[in-house]
Amino acid sequence: MRVLIVEDERIIAQRLERLLRGLAGSELTRVDVSPTLTDARAVLDAMPPDVVFLDLNLHGEDGFDLLRDVVAGAFHTVVVSAHTERALEAFEVGVLDFVPKPFDQDRLALTLDRLRGARAAHPAATLAVRSPGRIELVPVADIAHVHAADSYAELVLRDGSVRLHAKSLERLLTILPTSFVQIHRSYLVRLGDIVQLRVRPGSRYSAVLRSGVELPVGRTRVDDLRKRLGLHTDSP
């Protein structure tokens, strides 16, 4: 795991790095520390990390100026700040976690669990999508389903338009509401949008959505999906 710590207070940055190294061990392969937003942007351009730990107040600079850019990236973002009144604002744009200062080892252990795949306690209300010259905030409520596109993800909106997000399907799943379920290695859908689980030739299954769209269901995910839909195991 490659980590970038964006923090202007050296003692806090050192403590955060020490605790993360103690908790993650060999899982942590690299840690960079940036004291300014300018330096952080240079590090992000040179070698994107797996996760950014971002302070919101850097020498008077507002970390949200960087946050709106980084949440559109392929990596996860964790805000570390004493400004807890901004936690909801941070979660709404898609951060994985908000760690209040002062922090301790137990709180950071919870963050690492979320980085390893646990669903976020506060799901994103919007997803930041980078397009040429701008960052678009896409309301999660507008997303019909998500389709994997190599290391990216296509957000298919209810109006049929598509936005390409830099995060992988697996990383998006950790910040989306739990109403989104993975039905196939390439698809996330809203459970409430599934109106039928259809049996196809060759014992294959597909999910029919309220919109009429039909998507494949992975063989290893059929039983779990049946349970979530409240279907009996012998139901088609």
XYZ file of C-alpha atoms in Angstrom:
236
model
C 0.000 0.000 0.000
C 1.403 3.387 -1.041
C 0.389 6.291 1.193
C 0.611 10.054 0.780
C 0.237 12.124 3.957
C -0.669 15.771 3.284
C 0.007 17.509 6.587
C 1.841 20.752 7.423
C 2.536 19.913 11.093
C 5.654 17.734 11.098
C 4.995 16.104 14.490
C 1.474 15.072 13.484
C 2.709 13.731 10.141
C 5.413 11.687 11.894
C 2.917 10.283 14.412
C 0.488 9.346 11.661
C 3.224 7.604 9.662
C 4.510 5.758 12.756
C 1.053 4.490 13.722
C 0.252 3.422 10.155
C 3.548 1.538 9.847
C 2.866 -0.191 13.180
C -0.648 -1.228 12.149
C -0.080 -2.108 8.499
C 3.422 -3.637 8.757
C 4.723 -4.958 5.440
C 1.385 -4.069 3.831
C 2.660 -0.469 3.802
C 5.243 -0.257 1.007
C 5.787 3.502 0.707
C 4.945 6.698 2.605
C 5.386 10.200 1.202
C 4.707 13.346 3.209
C 3.725 16.664 1.621
C 3.462 19.829 3.749
C 1.700 21.894 1.072
C -0.996 21.425 -1.556
C 1.479 22.345 -4.291
C 3.893 19.639 -3.205
C 1.032 17.145 -2.823
C -0.149 17.766 -6.379
C 3.405 17.138 -7.651
C 3.582 13.813 -5.771
C 0.154 12.780 -7.065
C 1.200 13.522 -10.635
C 4.495 11.643 -10.294
C 3.283 8.501 -8.522
C -0.379 8.197 -7.482
C -0.698 6.423 -4.116
C -3.318 3.923 -2.983
C -4.588 6.308 -0.324
C -4.173 9.984 0.597
C -4.433 11.117 4.227
C -5.369 14.779 3.887
C -5.430 17.593 6.450
C -7.959 20.307 5.648
C -6.004 23.313 6.926
C -2.490 23.670 5.515
C -0.810 26.976 6.379
C -4.165 28.658 5.843
C -4.806 26.769 2.573
C -8.125 24.963 2.371
C -7.551 21.228 1.855
C -10.935 21.071 0.144
C -9.240 22.746 -2.840
C -7.217 19.547 -3.236
C -9.957 17.238 -1.987
C -12.275 17.992 -4.896
C -9.493 16.920 -7.244
C -8.238 13.840 -5.411
C -11.603 12.157 -4.778
C -11.930 11.884 -8.560
C -8.713 9.855 -8.648
C -8.277 6.096 -8.666
C -7.087 6.067 -5.044
C -8.979 6.446 -1.776
C -8.949 9.634 0.306
C -9.050 9.854 4.103
C -9.473 13.270 5.715
C -7.568 13.799 8.991
C -8.775 17.009 10.590
C -9.913 18.720 13.763
C -12.658 20.417 11.752
C -15.261 17.727 12.384
C -18.020 20.128 11.336
C -16.835 19.513 7.755
C -17.062 15.701 7.994
C -20.451 15.464 6.293
C -19.246 17.742 3.487
C -16.212 15.495 2.992
C -18.256 12.276 2.944
C -20.680 13.791 0.461
C -17.914 14.149 -2.126
C -16.710 10.582 -1.683
C -13.957 10.296 0.925
C -13.539 6.841 2.437
C -13.169 8.053 6.015
C -12.905 11.157 8.216
C -10.476 10.752 11.129
C -10.910 13.444 13.793
C -7.832 14.950 15.453
C -6.469 13.990 17.881
C -6.410 10.406 16.583
C -5.175 7.197 18.173
C -4.140 3.724 17.055
C -7.620 2.194 17.445
C -9.205 4.835 15.216
C -6.586 4.336 12.501
C -7.072 0.554 12.710
C -10.723 1.156 11.787
C -9.602 3.226 8.800
C -7.309 0.431 7.620
C -10.211 -2.041 7.846
C -12.179 0.226 5.538
C -9.232 0.458 3.163
C -9.165 -3.343 3.053
C -12.705 -3.428 1.744
C -15.156 -2.741 4.565
C -18.109 -0.605 3.492
C -17.872 3.034 4.563
C -19.933 4.079 7.581
C -20.993 7.226 5.728
C -21.511 6.521 2.028
C -20.927 9.136 -0.627
C -23.836 11.310 -1.731
C -21.985 12.379 -4.866
C -19.078 11.036 -6.909
C -16.490 13.429 -8.311
C -15.797 12.654 -11.965
C -12.885 14.242 -13.784
C -13.432 15.359 -17.352
C -11.323 17.710 -19.503
C -11.058 21.047 -17.695
C -13.468 20.351 -14.861
C -14.642 18.141 -12.016
C -18.308 17.085 -12.182
C -20.127 16.023 -9.016
C -22.534 13.235 -9.981
C -25.320 12.571 -7.432
C -25.281 8.909 -6.373
C -29.086 8.988 -6.627
C -28.688 9.450 -10.400
C -26.612 6.275 -10.856
C -28.534 3.299 -12.245
C -25.673 0.802 -12.270
C -21.892 0.640 -12.562
C -19.916 -1.295 -15.160
C -16.225 -2.193 -14.858
C -14.068 -0.831 -17.682
C -10.563 -2.259 -17.190
C -9.185 -0.406 -14.139
C -11.904 2.270 -14.443
C -15.646 2.192 -13.906
C -18.493 3.436 -16.071
C -21.270 5.144 -14.118
C -24.455 4.497 -16.088
C -26.946 7.184 -15.092
C -30.719 6.868 -15.055
C -30.977 9.114 -18.109
C -28.799 6.670 -20.061
C -25.685 8.842 -20.121
C -22.339 7.455 -18.972
C -19.509 8.957 -16.909
C -16.073 7.339 -16.650
C -14.714 7.240 -13.083
C -11.047 6.624 -12.314
C -11.768 4.336 -9.359
C -12.091 0.586 -9.821
C -15.367 -1.228 -9.165
C -14.004 -2.585 -5.878
C -13.010 0.853 -4.577
C -16.307 2.414 -5.590
C -18.180 -0.341 -3.755
C -16.556 0.698 -0.453
C -17.891 4.270 -0.659
C -21.297 3.684 -2.274
C -24.424 3.068 -0.137
C -25.066 -0.544 0.870
C -28.070 -0.517 -1.467
C -25.502 -1.180 -4.209
C -24.538 -4.852 -4.533
C -22.058 -6.602 -6.773
C -23.905 -9.147 -8.924
C -21.015 -9.920 -11.282
C -17.309 -9.160 -11.381
C -18.175 -6.397 -13.860
C -21.415 -4.960 -12.425
C -22.765 -3.109 -9.394
C -26.507 -2.510 -9.231
C -29.055 -1.164 -6.806
C -30.742 -4.090 -5.086
C -34.074 -2.259 -5.115
C -33.927 -1.888 -8.897
C -33.871 -5.647 -9.531
C -37.366 -6.809 -10.508
C -36.544 -10.336 -11.674
C -33.811 -12.944 -11.414
C -34.001 -14.743 -14.758
C -32.634 -18.211 -15.537
C -30.846 -18.382 -18.863
C -29.790 -21.433 -20.914
C -26.784 -23.231 -19.472
C -27.801 -22.500 -15.847
C -26.747 -18.909 -16.266
C -28.589 -16.123 -14.503
C -29.335 -12.511 -15.232
C -30.888 -9.673 -13.268
C -33.655 -7.680 -14.901
C -33.722 -4.085 -13.681
C -36.711 -1.795 -13.328
C -35.466 0.075 -16.410
C -35.662 -3.104 -18.500
C -31.883 -3.469 -18.662
C -30.751 -7.071 -18.182
C -27.326 -7.749 -16.664
C -25.470 -11.032 -16.036
C -25.200 -12.470 -12.530
C -22.013 -14.324 -11.594
C -22.455 -17.990 -10.686
C -20.784 -17.486 -7.297
C -23.088 -14.556 -6.488
C -26.459 -16.160 -7.300
C -27.171 -17.672 -3.878
C -26.315 -14.465 -2.027
C -28.457 -12.443 -4.430
C -31.393 -14.820 -3.945
C -31.178 -14.300 -0.181
C -30.994 -10.533 -0.539
C -34.029 -10.576 -2.818
C -35.932 -12.847 -0.427
C -36.231 -15.662 -2.967
C -36.309 -19.345 -2.063
C -33.317 -21.358 -3.221
C -35.452 -23.320 -5.731
C -37.075 -20.202 -7.184
C -36.093 -19.122 -10.700
